[in-house]
Structure formats: C-alpha cells, structure tokens
Coordinates of C-alpha atoms and ligand atoms in Angstrom, one line a residue:
M1 CA 129.7 107.0 86.8
K2 CA 130.2 109.9 84.4
R3 CA 132.9 112.4 85.2
R4 CA 130.5 115.3 85.6
T5 CA 128.3 113.3 88.0
F6 CA 131.4 112.2 89.9
L7 CA 132.6 115.8 90.2
S8 CA 129.2 117.1 91.3
T9 CA 128.9 114.3 93.9
T10 CA 132.3 115.1 95.4
A11 CA 131.4 118.8 95.5
V12 CA 128.2 118.1 97.4
A13 CA 129.9 115.7 99.7
S14 CA 132.8 118.0 100.6
A15 CA 130.6 121.1 100.9
A16 CA 127.8 119.7 103.0
A17 CA 129.1 116.3 104.2
A18 CA 126.0 114.7 102.7
A19 CA 124.5 111.9 104.7
P20 CA 126.4 108.7 103.7
A21 CA 123.2 106.6 103.6
S22 CA 121.6 108.6 100.9
E23 CA 124.9 108.7 98.9
A24 CA 124.9 105.0 98.2
A25 CA 121.1 104.4 98.1
P26 CA 120.2 105.2 94.4
E27 CA 122.7 102.8 92.9
A28 CA 122.8 100.1 95.7
G29 CA 121.6 96.6 95.1
M30 CA 122.8 93.6 93.1
K31 CA 121.6 90.1 92.1
V32 CA 123.2 87.2 93.9
A33 CA 123.2 83.6 92.5
T34 CA 124.8 80.5 94.0
T35 CA 125.7 77.1 92.6
T36 CA 127.8 73.9 93.2
R37 CA 130.0 72.4 90.6
R38 CA 131.6 69.0 90.6
L39 CA 135.2 69.2 89.6
N40 CA 136.7 65.9 88.4
L41 CA 140.3 65.1 89.4
K42 CA 142.8 64.0 86.7
H43 CA 144.4 61.6 89.2
T44 CA 142.9 60.2 92.4
W45 CA 144.2 62.6 95.1
T46 CA 145.6 61.1 98.3
T47 CA 147.0 62.9 101.3
V48 CA 147.4 62.0 104.9
M49 CA 143.8 63.1 105.4
S50 CA 141.8 61.7 102.5
S51 CA 141.6 60.1 99.0
S52 CA 139.2 61.3 96.3
D53 CA 138.3 61.5 92.6
Y54 CA 136.3 64.7 92.6
R55 CA 135.6 67.8 94.6
D56 CA 132.4 69.8 94.9
T57 CA 133.1 73.5 95.1
F58 CA 130.8 76.4 95.8
F59 CA 130.2 79.3 93.3
V60 CA 128.7 82.7 93.8
E61 CA 127.8 85.3 91.1
V62 CA 127.0 88.9 91.8
A63 CA 125.4 90.9 89.0
K64 CA 124.8 94.7 88.6
D65 CA 125.0 97.2 85.8
G66 CA 125.3 94.5 83.2
L67 CA 128.5 93.1 84.8
T68 CA 128.8 89.7 86.6
G69 CA 131.4 89.0 89.2
A70 CA 132.3 85.3 89.8
G71 CA 133.6 83.8 93.0
E72 CA 134.4 80.3 94.3
G73 CA 135.3 78.6 97.5
A74 CA 136.3 75.0 98.3
P75 CA 134.4 73.8 101.4
I76 CA 136.6 72.0 103.9
I77 CA 135.1 69.1 105.8
R78 CA 137.5 69.6 108.7
Y79 CA 135.8 73.0 109.4
K80 CA 132.3 71.5 109.1
E81 CA 131.7 73.0 105.6
S82 CA 130.2 71.4 102.5
A83 CA 128.9 72.9 99.3
Q84 CA 125.4 72.6 100.9
T85 CA 126.3 74.5 104.1
C86 CA 127.9 77.2 101.9
Q87 CA 124.7 77.4 99.8
D88 CA 122.5 77.6 102.9
A89 CA 124.8 80.2 104.5
V90 CA 124.7 82.5 101.5
K91 CA 121.0 82.0 100.8
A92 CA 120.3 83.0 104.4
I93 CA 122.0 86.4 103.9
T94 CA 120.9 87.0 100.3
P95 CA 118.0 89.3 101.0
W96 CA 120.4 91.6 102.9
L97 CA 123.3 91.1 100.5
E98 CA 121.2 92.1 97.5
Q99 CA 120.5 95.4 99.1
Q100 CA 124.2 96.2 99.4
D101 CA 126.4 98.3 97.1
P102 CA 129.2 96.1 95.7
R103 CA 131.4 99.2 95.0
A104 CA 131.8 99.3 98.8
F105 CA 133.1 95.7 98.8
Q106 CA 135.2 96.1 102.0
K107 CA 132.1 97.3 103.9
V108 CA 129.9 94.6 102.4
M109 CA 132.4 91.9 103.4
A110 CA 132.6 93.2 107.0
G111 CA 128.8 92.8 107.0
V112 CA 129.0 89.3 105.6
F113 CA 131.5 88.4 108.4
R114 CA 129.1 89.7 111.1
R115 CA 126.2 87.8 109.6
M116 CA 127.7 84.5 108.7
E117 CA 128.9 81.8 111.1
G118 CA 131.9 79.7 109.9
N119 CA 131.5 78.7 106.2
W120 CA 134.8 80.4 105.2
A121 CA 134.6 79.0 101.7
A122 CA 131.2 80.7 101.3
K123 CA 132.7 84.0 102.6
A124 CA 135.6 83.6 100.2
A125 CA 133.3 83.0 97.2
V126 CA 131.3 86.2 98.0
D127 CA 134.5 88.3 98.5
I128 CA 136.0 87.0 95.2
A129 CA 132.8 87.7 93.3
L130 CA 132.6 91.3 94.7
L131 CA 136.2 92.0 93.8
D132 CA 135.7 90.5 90.3
W133 CA 132.7 92.8 89.8
A134 CA 134.4 95.9 91.3
G135 CA 137.5 95.4 89.1
Q136 CA 135.3 95.1 86.0
K137 CA 133.3 98.2 87.1
L138 CA 136.5 100.2 87.5
G139 CA 138.0 98.7 84.4
V140 CA 141.1 97.3 86.2
P141 CA 142.4 93.9 87.1
V142 CA 142.1 93.0 90.8
W143 CA 145.9 92.9 91.3
R144 CA 145.8 96.6 90.2
L145 CA 143.0 97.3 92.8
F146 CA 145.6 96.1 95.3
G147 CA 148.3 98.2 93.8
L148 CA 150.4 95.3 92.7
D149 CA 152.7 94.5 89.7
R150 CA 151.7 91.2 88.0
T151 CA 155.3 90.7 86.9
D152 CA 156.2 90.1 90.6
A153 CA 154.1 86.9 90.6
P154 CA 156.3 84.0 91.7
V155 CA 156.8 80.5 90.4
T156 CA 154.1 78.0 91.6
T157 CA 154.9 74.5 92.7
F158 CA 153.1 71.6 91.1
S159 CA 151.8 69.0 93.6
I160 CA 152.5 65.3 93.3
G161 CA 150.0 63.3 95.4
I162 CA 150.9 60.2 97.4
D163 CA 150.8 57.2 95.1
K164 CA 152.7 54.1 94.0
A165 CA 156.3 54.6 92.8
E166 CA 155.5 54.0 89.2
V167 CA 152.5 56.5 89.2
I168 CA 154.7 59.1 91.0
R169 CA 157.4 58.8 88.3
Q170 CA 154.7 59.3 85.7
K171 CA 153.2 62.3 87.5
V172 CA 156.7 63.9 87.8
K173 CA 157.2 63.5 84.1
E174 CA 153.9 65.1 83.4
A175 CA 155.0 68.1 85.6
E176 CA 158.0 68.7 83.4
A177 CA 157.1 72.4 82.8
F178 CA 157.3 73.1 86.6
P179 CA 160.7 74.1 88.0
V180 CA 159.7 73.3 91.6
L181 CA 157.6 70.3 92.8
K182 CA 155.6 69.9 96.0
I183 CA 155.5 66.4 97.5
K184 CA 153.1 65.1 100.1
V185 CA 154.9 63.2 102.9
G186 CA 154.0 62.1 106.4
L187 CA 153.0 58.5 105.6
D188 CA 155.1 55.3 106.2
N189 CA 156.4 55.3 102.6
D190 CA 158.1 58.7 102.5
E191 CA 161.5 57.2 101.6
E192 CA 159.9 55.3 98.7
V193 CA 158.0 58.4 97.5
I194 CA 161.1 60.7 97.5
A195 CA 163.3 58.0 95.9
A196 CA 160.7 57.6 93.1
V197 CA 160.7 61.4 92.5
R198 CA 164.5 61.5 92.6
S199 CA 164.8 58.7 90.1
V200 CA 163.4 61.0 87.5
T201 CA 164.3 64.6 88.5
R202 CA 166.8 66.7 90.4
K203 CA 164.4 69.7 90.7
P204 CA 164.1 71.5 94.0
L205 CA 161.3 70.0 96.1
R206 CA 159.0 71.5 98.8
V207 CA 157.2 69.0 101.1
D208 CA 154.0 69.0 103.1
A209 CA 153.7 66.6 106.0
N210 CA 150.0 67.6 106.7
E211 CA 150.6 67.0 110.4
G212 CA 151.7 63.5 109.7
F213 CA 154.9 63.0 111.7
K214 CA 154.4 60.9 114.9
S215 CA 156.8 62.8 117.2
K216 CA 159.2 65.7 117.4
E217 CA 162.1 63.3 117.2
Q218 CA 160.8 61.7 114.1
A219 CA 160.1 65.1 112.6
V220 CA 163.7 66.2 113.1
E221 CA 165.1 62.9 111.7
K222 CA 162.7 63.2 108.6
I223 CA 163.3 66.9 108.0
N224 CA 167.1 66.6 108.1
W225 CA 166.9 63.6 105.7
L226 CA 164.6 65.6 103.4
E227 CA 167.0 68.5 103.4
K228 CA 169.7 66.2 102.0
Q229 CA 167.2 65.2 99.3
G230 CA 167.0 68.8 98.1
V231 CA 163.9 69.9 99.9
E232 CA 163.6 73.7 100.4
F233 CA 161.1 73.8 103.2
I234 CA 158.5 71.7 105.0
E235 CA 154.8 72.4 105.8
Q236 CA 153.2 71.4 109.1
P237 CA 155.2 68.5 110.4
L238 CA 153.1 68.1 113.6
P239 CA 149.4 68.5 114.5
A240 CA 148.1 72.0 114.3
S241 CA 147.6 72.2 118.1
N242 CA 151.2 71.3 118.9
L243 CA 153.1 74.5 119.1
E244 CA 155.3 73.7 122.0
D245 CA 157.4 71.1 120.1
M246 CA 158.0 73.4 117.1
N247 CA 160.9 75.4 118.6
W248 CA 162.6 72.2 119.7
I249 CA 162.4 71.0 116.1
R250 CA 163.5 74.3 114.6
K251 CA 166.7 74.4 116.7
R252 CA 167.6 71.1 115.1
V253 CA 166.8 71.6 111.4
H254 CA 168.1 74.1 108.8
I255 CA 165.2 74.5 106.3
P256 CA 162.2 76.8 107.0
V257 CA 159.1 75.2 108.7
I258 CA 155.8 76.6 107.5
A259 CA 152.5 76.5 109.4
D260 CA 149.5 75.5 107.3
E261 CA 146.8 73.6 109.2
A262 CA 147.7 75.7 112.3
C263 CA 147.1 78.9 110.3
L264 CA 143.5 79.8 109.3
H265 CA 142.8 83.5 110.2
P266 CA 144.6 86.7 110.7
A267 CA 144.4 86.3 114.5
D268 CA 146.4 83.1 114.3
I269 CA 149.5 84.7 112.9
P270 CA 150.8 86.6 116.0
R271 CA 150.3 83.4 118.0
L272 CA 152.2 81.3 115.5
A273 CA 155.0 83.8 114.8
P274 CA 157.3 82.6 117.6
H275 CA 157.0 78.9 116.5
F276 CA 157.3 78.9 112.7
D277 CA 159.4 80.5 110.0
G278 CA 156.4 81.2 107.8
V279 CA 152.7 80.7 107.2
N280 CA 150.6 79.3 104.4
V281 CA 147.7 81.6 103.6
K282 CA 144.7 80.0 101.9
I283 CA 141.8 82.1 100.7
D284 CA 139.2 79.4 101.2
K285 CA 140.2 79.0 104.8
C286 CA 140.4 82.7 105.8
G287 CA 137.3 83.9 103.9
G288 CA 138.5 85.8 100.9
L289 CA 141.2 88.1 99.3
L290 CA 140.6 91.0 101.7
E291 CA 141.2 88.7 104.7
G292 CA 144.1 87.0 102.9
R293 CA 145.8 90.3 102.3
R294 CA 145.4 91.1 106.0
M295 CA 147.1 87.8 106.8
I296 CA 150.0 88.5 104.4
E297 CA 150.5 92.0 105.9
L298 CA 150.5 90.7 109.5
A299 CA 152.9 87.9 108.6
R300 CA 155.3 90.4 106.9
A301 CA 155.1 92.7 110.0
L302 CA 156.2 89.7 112.1
N303 CA 159.1 88.8 109.7
L304 CA 157.5 85.5 108.6
K305 CA 157.9 84.0 105.2
V306 CA 154.6 83.8 103.3
M307 CA 153.3 81.0 101.1
L308 CA 150.0 81.3 99.2
G309 CA 148.3 77.9 99.0
C310 CA 145.0 76.6 97.6
M311 CA 142.5 73.8 97.5
V312 CA 141.4 71.8 94.5
S313 CA 139.4 74.4 92.7
S314 CA 138.6 75.8 89.2
S315 CA 140.3 78.8 87.6
V316 CA 137.9 81.1 89.5
A317 CA 139.4 80.5 93.0
I318 CA 143.0 80.0 91.8
T319 CA 143.0 83.1 89.6
A320 CA 141.6 85.0 92.6
A321 CA 144.3 83.8 94.9
A322 CA 146.9 84.5 92.3
Q323 CA 145.9 88.2 92.4
L324 CA 147.8 88.4 95.8
S325 CA 150.7 86.3 94.6
P326 CA 153.0 89.3 93.8
L327 CA 153.1 89.7 97.7
V328 CA 154.4 86.3 98.7
D329 CA 157.6 84.3 98.7
Y330 CA 156.2 80.9 97.6
A331 CA 153.1 80.0 95.6
D332 CA 151.4 76.7 95.6
L333 CA 148.5 77.5 93.3
D334 CA 148.1 74.4 91.1
G335 CA 144.6 73.4 92.2
F336 CA 143.1 74.2 88.8
L337 CA 145.7 72.1 87.0
L338 CA 144.6 69.0 88.9
I339 CA 141.0 69.0 87.4
S340 CA 139.8 67.9 84.0
N341 CA 136.6 70.0 83.6
D342 CA 137.6 73.6 84.5
P343 CA 134.7 75.8 83.3
Y344 CA 136.9 78.9 83.1
Q345 CA 140.4 80.1 82.1
G346 CA 142.2 82.8 83.9
V347 CA 145.7 82.7 85.4
K348 CA 148.2 80.7 83.3
V349 CA 151.3 79.0 84.3
E350 CA 154.3 79.5 81.9
Q351 CA 157.5 77.6 82.8
G352 CA 156.1 77.4 86.3
R353 CA 155.6 81.1 86.7
L354 CA 152.1 82.5 87.4
V355 CA 150.9 84.8 84.6
L356 CA 147.9 86.9 85.6
P357 CA 145.5 88.2 83.0
D358 CA 145.6 91.9 82.2
R359 CA 141.8 92.0 81.9
P360 CA 139.5 93.8 84.3
G361 CA 138.4 92.0 87.5
L362 CA 139.8 88.5 87.7
G363 CA 140.1 88.5 83.9
L364 CA 138.2 85.2 83.6
L365 CA 137.0 83.8 80.2
P366 CA 134.7 80.8 79.7
R367 CA 136.7 77.8 78.6
K368 CA 135.9 76.7 75.1
Ligands
LIG1 MG1 149.7 72.1 103.4

C-alpha cells in the first residue's frame, strides 16, 4: 500500500470507525494451490514406530499481488493424516479461503481451524504459506514479523536413525559438522547403538525413546545408564498416555525428560507441565507457526524447557519451523538434511548452528 493511501485509510478509520468488512473487501482474495511431493530419504529411516525410504509431504501455495507464499506439512499416519486427506481438507475450504485477505493471516488461520477437522499438517502448510506471503508483502523475514533476532537461533542436532553398528558409525562420521547428535533408542539393541556411536565420537548426545521403554523401572535404569554415556536429555521414555509414572521416573534420574508424543497442541502443555521438564513443539502436529508460538509461550510461562522438533520434510517446513528457533532451548531441525531431492533452499546449518535467511518471508530459493 502506498504511504498516502495508508495515511488516508487510517484517518478514515480513526475518524469514523469505518466498517471493518468494507475495509478489507477491495483487496481481499488470493489463489490457493495444493500438491504432494515425494521426498526421497538418503538412508532408510527406522524408529520404534516405522521404517521407510521416502515420505510424501503436502504443499500449499497462496498467491496474490504477484507474490507466492509456500507452505508444507508432513502428514502423520498416527493422527489419521495422509497427503491425500490433507489435499481433500484444503480443497474443501478453498472456495472460502480464496475469499480471505492473507494480510490478516491470524484471522484467516482462526477461520481455517474452525472449518477443518484434524489434518494438522494441512493447517500447518496453510499457516506457513500465509506467513511466507505476508513477510514478502511487508518486505521482512518471518522471524522479524515475530520480533525475533536470527542470531539467537540455536544449534540443531543431527539425527542418527536406528541401524546396524557399522552403518551407525558411518552415519556419525557423515554428521561430523554437527556438535550434538540425536540418537533414537527404545529398541532391544540400545547398548549396541550407543556403543557404536561412542566408538567414533565423544560429542554430547540427546536421545529419543519414542515411547519405547517397557516399564518405569526399565526407563530409570536406561536413563541413568544413558546419562553416564554423555546424554543431555531424553524424549518420551514411556507411552504418551502414561503421565502417572513420569514423576516416579523424574525423582530417580538427573537429566531432563521431554514430552514429545504426549505434546501435540497448546492445551496439552498445562496438563503435561507437572510431569515433564520440557516439551517438544512440532509445527506439523500443532497446525502452524502461530499455534507453535502459542505453545512455546505457554511452556515458558510454566517454566518448561522448549525443544523445536520436525518431521522429515523439505526446506519449506524446516525453514518455517526455524523462524521460531530463536525462542527455544533445543532445536532438532534436521528433517531437510535427511532427503536427497529438496526442491528448495532456505535455512542453512553452519557448524551445527541454524542460519536463517535475511530475505523476506521464509526466504526460500529454488534449489538449482
Ligand atoms: Mg521425538
């Protein structure tokens, strides 16, 4: 908007409290497009839950005024999402969404949440696309829209998937540039996995049990052993629904215990606060950066540590999540480094530290 137009609009608004509906109407509206992309994994990815060679993620583009905002969400089967359900969910609201004004992204997302059942990855993709567009429109990076300083972005861990000892040693060597590694545990071969890692590096480790320990007693025994192996904290030792055993465990261990599978949405955080030392916030699970920021603020208010996690995704979703990383203690934003066909480039990792682009919006560029 030109300065003169802006000034005259404000003058009218303050003098006569012009009807809000007519204020947005002339410039409202955008084009919305959706697609699915198959992202190929560099290594077969194995956790307690699954094993796979690729991931299909869901992309949204919003276009208006010659600018296009890009968003991505990784559908999660556990929450009954697929790239197809996300496509269907966004298509169902597209006639309404295309009438909306993306400058009012917070209002638009409140409308998306009212209209869309589940499909958090689809909500996240829309939220990210709107913020990318809004940042470009205003000529500022998204981290600036949130009032953050990109030099506060933390180190990110690099995840080593469960594998045979020789493959683990190779993966650890490939992760030489990362000062902190994340290791998946919770299977029967934890000792073997950690021994393989420790045979090639002394770096600090963070571990994720993905609900894999069989009992509170086993969890305590494993966590105390892991602490001796140089582990800084552990994610989700027991199933998400088991909160009652968490305090019993925390009285007997010294490293922080972080909720992940138990923590999906802002309303979960006050419920989890008495049982964990911190929470893992994932944009694909909560439905976007606006909701993610809400979770981080709630967690801070309740004195919890905050970790920002991710799914396997392209640079779109990871660069988006990284926009909030100056607010958190721990980042685990390596999902784009695990794939071989990333269509974009955005956030970079230099000696393990996240380096956010200084370009407007997400600051994405097509990968050549
Ligand atoms: Mg986790």
